[in-house]
Amino acid sequence: MAGADNETWVLKGTGATDTKPVLAQTNPVSYEAGAASLMLDPYSVTVVALKPAAE
């Protein structure tokens, strides 16, 4: 992680008809020079919260 702290949360289930998806915190996303690369889980909603680095 360069430049800032971040949190990544994923709400995912086993398929499109799953009525009990699970929300979990996952590993932070690595990024450099304002660009990130990550793989998204199918049947999921992914939230990446970027926070400014402490000075």
PDB file of N, CA and C in Angstrom:
ATOM      1  N   MET A   1       0.834  -1.180   0.000  1.00  0.00           N
ATOM      2  CA  MET A   1       0.000   0.000   0.000  1.00  0.00           C
ATOM      3  C   MET A   1       0.873   1.237   0.000  1.00  0.00           C
ATOM      4  N   ALA A   2       0.703   2.045  -0.944  1.00  0.00           N
ATOM      5  CA  ALA A   2       1.478   3.274  -1.000  1.00  0.00           C
ATOM      6  C   ALA A   2       0.551   4.464  -0.843  1.00  0.00           C
ATOM      7  N   GLY A   3       0.885   5.371   0.062  1.00  0.00           N
ATOM      8  CA  GLY A   3       0.178   6.639   0.106  1.00  0.00           C
ATOM      9  C   GLY A   3      -1.031   6.739   1.007  1.00  0.00           C
ATOM     10  N   ALA A   4      -1.702   5.653   1.333  1.00  0.00           N
ATOM     11  CA  ALA A   4      -2.894   5.761   2.171  1.00  0.00           C
ATOM     12  C   ALA A   4      -3.256   4.410   2.746  1.00  0.00           C
ATOM     13  N   ASP A   5      -4.009   4.465   3.852  1.00  0.00           N
ATOM     14  CA  ASP A   5      -4.567   3.239   4.420  1.00  0.00           C
ATOM     15  C   ASP A   5      -5.888   2.969   3.714  1.00  0.00           C
ATOM     16  N   ASN A   6      -6.313   1.720   3.696  1.00  0.00           N
ATOM     17  CA  ASN A   6      -7.612   1.421   3.110  1.00  0.00           C
ATOM     18  C   ASN A   6      -8.205   0.181   3.751  1.00  0.00           C
ATOM     19  N   GLU A   7      -9.508   0.041   3.616  1.00  0.00           N
ATOM     20  CA  GLU A   7     -10.236  -1.132   4.070  1.00  0.00           C
ATOM     21  C   GLU A   7     -11.014  -1.681   2.887  1.00  0.00           C
ATOM     22  N   THR A   8     -11.142  -2.997   2.822  1.00  0.00           N
ATOM     23  CA  THR A   8     -11.919  -3.630   1.769  1.00  0.00           C
ATOM     24  C   THR A   8     -12.945  -4.559   2.409  1.00  0.00           C
ATOM     25  N   TRP A   9     -14.190  -4.380   2.032  1.00  0.00           N
ATOM     26  CA  TRP A   9     -15.299  -5.197   2.534  1.00  0.00           C
ATOM     27  C   TRP A   9     -16.002  -5.838   1.352  1.00  0.00           C
ATOM     28  N   VAL A  10     -16.424  -7.108   1.520  1.00  0.00           N
ATOM     29  CA  VAL A  10     -17.113  -7.828   0.456  1.00  0.00           C
ATOM     30  C   VAL A  10     -18.390  -8.451   1.015  1.00  0.00           C
ATOM     31  N   LEU A  11     -19.505  -8.171   0.357  1.00  0.00           N
ATOM     32  CA  LEU A  11     -20.779  -8.829   0.643  1.00  0.00           C
ATOM     33  C   LEU A  11     -20.952  -9.845  -0.470  1.00  0.00           C
ATOM     34  N   LYS A  12     -20.905 -11.147  -0.119  1.00  0.00           N
ATOM     35  CA  LYS A  12     -21.008 -12.142  -1.177  1.00  0.00           C
ATOM     36  C   LYS A  12     -21.827 -13.338  -0.737  1.00  0.00           C
ATOM     37  N   GLY A  13     -22.374 -14.000  -1.761  1.00  0.00           N
ATOM     38  CA  GLY A  13     -23.164 -15.201  -1.547  1.00  0.00           C
ATOM     39  C   GLY A  13     -22.698 -16.310  -2.467  1.00  0.00           C
ATOM     40  N   THR A  14     -23.490 -17.370  -2.501  1.00  0.00           N
ATOM     41  CA  THR A  14     -23.116 -18.533  -3.309  1.00  0.00           C
ATOM     42  C   THR A  14     -23.706 -18.485  -4.710  1.00  0.00           C
ATOM     43  N   GLY A  15     -24.603 -17.537  -4.965  1.00  0.00           N
ATOM     44  CA  GLY A  15     -25.213 -17.420  -6.279  1.00  0.00           C
ATOM     45  C   GLY A  15     -26.229 -16.292  -6.276  1.00  0.00           C
ATOM     46  N   ALA A  16     -26.848 -16.063  -7.409  1.00  0.00           N
ATOM     47  CA  ALA A  16     -27.785 -14.959  -7.563  1.00  0.00           C
ATOM     48  C   ALA A  16     -29.031 -15.106  -6.689  1.00  0.00           C
ATOM     49  N   THR A  17     -29.373 -16.318  -6.279  1.00  0.00           N
ATOM     50  CA  THR A  17     -30.578 -16.533  -5.469  1.00  0.00           C
ATOM     51  C   THR A  17     -30.263 -16.734  -3.984  1.00  0.00           C
ATOM     52  N   ASP A  18     -28.999 -16.544  -3.591  1.00  0.00           N
ATOM     53  CA  ASP A  18     -28.616 -16.697  -2.183  1.00  0.00           C
ATOM     54  C   ASP A  18     -29.331 -15.653  -1.337  1.00  0.00           C
ATOM     55  N   THR A  19     -30.070 -16.078  -0.331  1.00  0.00           N
ATOM     56  CA  THR A  19     -30.810 -15.150   0.526  1.00  0.00           C
ATOM     57  C   THR A  19     -30.058 -14.820   1.809  1.00  0.00           C
ATOM     58  N   LYS A  20     -28.861 -15.373   1.977  1.00  0.00           N
ATOM     59  CA  LYS A  20     -28.079 -15.104   3.185  1.00  0.00           C
ATOM     60  C   LYS A  20     -26.609 -14.816   2.841  1.00  0.00           C
ATOM     61  N   PRO A  21     -26.375 -13.747   2.074  1.00  0.00           N
ATOM     62  CA  PRO A  21     -24.983 -13.409   1.763  1.00  0.00           C
ATOM     63  C   PRO A  21     -24.253 -12.984   3.037  1.00  0.00           C
ATOM     64  N   VAL A  22     -22.933 -13.045   3.000  1.00  0.00           N
ATOM     65  CA  VAL A  22     -22.096 -12.756   4.161  1.00  0.00           C
ATOM     66  C   VAL A  22     -21.252 -11.513   3.892  1.00  0.00           C
ATOM     67  N   LEU A  23     -21.158 -10.638   4.899  1.00  0.00           N
ATOM     68  CA  LEU A  23     -20.310  -9.455   4.821  1.00  0.00           C
ATOM     69  C   LEU A  23     -19.032  -9.745   5.584  1.00  0.00           C
ATOM     70  N   ALA A  24     -17.884  -9.538   4.944  1.00  0.00           N
ATOM     71  CA  ALA A  24     -16.597  -9.795   5.592  1.00  0.00           C
ATOM     72  C   ALA A  24     -15.562  -8.783   5.142  1.00  0.00           C
ATOM     73  N   GLN A  25     -14.650  -8.453   6.054  1.00  0.00           N
ATOM     74  CA  GLN A  25     -13.529  -7.605   5.706  1.00  0.00           C
ATOM     75  C   GLN A  25     -12.447  -8.490   5.104  1.00  0.00           C
ATOM     76  N   THR A  26     -11.844  -8.024   4.018  1.00  0.00           N
ATOM     77  CA  THR A  26     -10.802  -8.800   3.339  1.00  0.00           C
ATOM     78  C   THR A  26      -9.483  -8.025   3.383  1.00  0.00           C
ATOM     79  N   ASN A  27      -8.476  -8.567   2.740  1.00  0.00           N
ATOM     80  CA  ASN A  27      -7.172  -7.909   2.706  1.00  0.00           C
ATOM     81  C   ASN A  27      -7.272  -6.547   2.031  1.00  0.00           C
ATOM     82  N   PRO A  28      -6.502  -5.575   2.520  1.00  0.00           N
ATOM     83  CA  PRO A  28      -6.498  -4.257   1.874  1.00  0.00           C
ATOM     84  C   PRO A  28      -6.030  -4.359   0.419  1.00  0.00           C
ATOM     85  N   VAL A  29      -6.487  -3.426  -0.391  1.00  0.00           N
ATOM     86  CA  VAL A  29      -6.102  -3.366  -1.799  1.00  0.00           C
ATOM     87  C   VAL A  29      -4.764  -2.650  -1.913  1.00  0.00           C
ATOM     88  N   SER A  30      -3.847  -3.220  -2.664  1.00  0.00           N
ATOM     89  CA  SER A  30      -2.568  -2.558  -2.930  1.00  0.00           C
ATOM     90  C   SER A  30      -2.745  -1.618  -4.118  1.00  0.00           C
ATOM     91  N   TYR A  31      -2.148  -0.457  -4.010  1.00  0.00           N
ATOM     92  CA  TYR A  31      -2.205   0.475  -5.132  1.00  0.00           C
ATOM     93  C   TYR A  31      -0.975   1.361  -5.131  1.00  0.00           C
ATOM     94  N   GLU A  32      -0.689   1.887  -6.313  1.00  0.00           N
ATOM     95  CA  GLU A  32       0.479   2.744  -6.468  1.00  0.00           C
ATOM     96  C   GLU A  32       0.168   3.782  -7.534  1.00  0.00           C
ATOM     97  N   ALA A  33       0.578   4.994  -7.299  1.00  0.00           N
ATOM     98  CA  ALA A  33       0.382   6.106  -8.242  1.00  0.00           C
ATOM     99  C   ALA A  33      -1.090   6.272  -8.621  1.00  0.00           C
ATOM    100  N   GLY A  34      -1.988   6.049  -7.650  1.00  0.00           N
ATOM    101  CA  GLY A  34      -3.409   6.267  -7.876  1.00  0.00           C
ATOM    102  C   GLY A  34      -4.130   5.161  -8.620  1.00  0.00           C
ATOM    103  N   ALA A  35      -3.469   4.028  -8.861  1.00  0.00           N
ATOM    104  CA  ALA A  35      -4.100   2.923  -9.594  1.00  0.00           C
ATOM    105  C   ALA A  35      -4.087   1.657  -8.733  1.00  0.00           C
ATOM    106  N   ALA A  36      -5.213   0.939  -8.769  1.00  0.00           N
ATOM    107  CA  ALA A  36      -5.326  -0.322  -8.028  1.00  0.00           C
ATOM    108  C   ALA A  36      -5.736  -1.431  -8.989  1.00  0.00           C
ATOM    109  N   SER A  37      -5.321  -2.625  -8.659  1.00  0.00           N
ATOM    110  CA  SER A  37      -5.713  -3.783  -9.450  1.00  0.00           C
ATOM    111  C   SER A  37      -6.241  -4.841  -8.489  1.00  0.00           C
ATOM    112  N   LEU A  38      -7.468  -5.307  -8.731  1.00  0.00           N
ATOM    113  CA  LEU A  38      -8.041  -6.319  -7.859  1.00  0.00           C
ATOM    114  C   LEU A  38      -9.015  -7.197  -8.627  1.00  0.00           C
ATOM    115  N   MET A  39      -9.217  -8.398  -8.110  1.00  0.00           N
ATOM    116  CA  MET A  39     -10.183  -9.334  -8.680  1.00  0.00           C
ATOM    117  C   MET A  39     -11.457  -9.254  -7.837  1.00  0.00           C
ATOM    118  N   LEU A  40     -12.613  -9.163  -8.499  1.00  0.00           N
ATOM    119  CA  LEU A  40     -13.891  -9.098  -7.796  1.00  0.00           C
ATOM    120  C   LEU A  40     -14.548 -10.465  -7.789  1.00  0.00           C
ATOM    121  N   ASP A  41     -15.113 -10.829  -6.635  1.00  0.00           N
ATOM    122  CA  ASP A  41     -15.828 -12.094  -6.521  1.00  0.00           C
ATOM    123  C   ASP A  41     -17.142 -12.031  -7.298  1.00  0.00           C
ATOM    124  N   PRO A  42     -17.546 -13.133  -7.924  1.00  0.00           N
ATOM    125  CA  PRO A  42     -18.859 -13.150  -8.569  1.00  0.00           C
ATOM    126  C   PRO A  42     -19.949 -13.102  -7.500  1.00  0.00           C
ATOM    127  N   TYR A  43     -21.102 -12.606  -7.847  1.00  0.00           N
ATOM    128  CA  TYR A  43     -22.236 -12.503  -6.916  1.00  0.00           C
ATOM    129  C   TYR A  43     -21.839 -11.753  -5.654  1.00  0.00           C
ATOM    130  N   SER A  44     -21.237 -10.581  -5.832  1.00  0.00           N
ATOM    131  CA  SER A  44     -20.759  -9.831  -4.681  1.00  0.00           C
ATOM    132  C   SER A  44     -20.862  -8.330  -4.903  1.00  0.00           C
ATOM    133  N   VAL A  45     -20.751  -7.618  -3.798  1.00  0.00           N
ATOM    134  CA  VAL A  45     -20.599  -6.169  -3.808  1.00  0.00           C
ATOM    135  C   VAL A  45     -19.324  -5.901  -3.033  1.00  0.00           C
ATOM    136  N   THR A  46     -18.371  -5.192  -3.640  1.00  0.00           N
ATOM    137  CA  THR A  46     -17.089  -4.907  -2.998  1.00  0.00           C
ATOM    138  C   THR A  46     -16.975  -3.405  -2.749  1.00  0.00           C
ATOM    139  N   VAL A  47     -16.602  -3.056  -1.522  1.00  0.00           N
ATOM    140  CA  VAL A  47     -16.417  -1.664  -1.147  1.00  0.00           C
ATOM    141  C   VAL A  47     -14.978  -1.471  -0.699  1.00  0.00           C
ATOM    142  N   VAL A  48     -14.290  -0.535  -1.338  1.00  0.00           N
ATOM    143  CA  VAL A  48     -12.915  -0.198  -0.938  1.00  0.00           C
ATOM    144  C   VAL A  48     -12.965   1.227  -0.394  1.00  0.00           C
ATOM    145  N   ALA A  49     -12.612   1.376   0.876  1.00  0.00           N
ATOM    146  CA  ALA A  49     -12.599   2.688   1.523  1.00  0.00           C
ATOM    147  C   ALA A  49     -11.161   3.168   1.619  1.00  0.00           C
ATOM    148  N   LEU A  50     -10.841   4.185   0.832  1.00  0.00           N
ATOM    149  CA  LEU A  50      -9.493   4.767   0.850  1.00  0.00           C
ATOM    150  C   LEU A  50      -9.456   5.903   1.851  1.00  0.00           C
ATOM    151  N   LYS A  51      -8.405   5.935   2.667  1.00  0.00           N
ATOM    152  CA  LYS A  51      -8.237   6.988   3.663  1.00  0.00           C
ATOM    153  C   LYS A  51      -6.904   7.686   3.424  1.00  0.00           C
ATOM    154  N   PRO A  52      -6.863   8.998   3.577  1.00  0.00           N
ATOM    155  CA  PRO A  52      -5.586   9.704   3.412  1.00  0.00           C
ATOM    156  C   PRO A  52      -4.552   9.193   4.408  1.00  0.00           C
ATOM    157  N   ALA A  53      -3.313   9.156   3.981  1.00  0.00           N
ATOM    158  CA  ALA A  53      -2.220   8.719   4.848  1.00  0.00           C
ATOM    159  C   ALA A  53      -2.016   9.761   5.950  1.00  0.00           C
ATOM    160  N   ALA A  54      -1.646   9.281   7.129  1.00  0.00           N
ATOM    161  CA  ALA A  54      -1.331  10.179   8.231  1.00  0.00           C
ATOM    162  C   ALA A  54      -0.023  10.900   7.921  1.00  0.00           C
ATOM    163  N   GLU A  55       0.031  12.156   8.242  1.00  0.00           N
ATOM    164  CA  GLU A  55       1.256  12.922   7.956  1.00  0.00           C
ATOM    165  C   GLU A  55       2.069  13.095   9.201  1.00  0.00           C
TER     166      GLU A  55
END
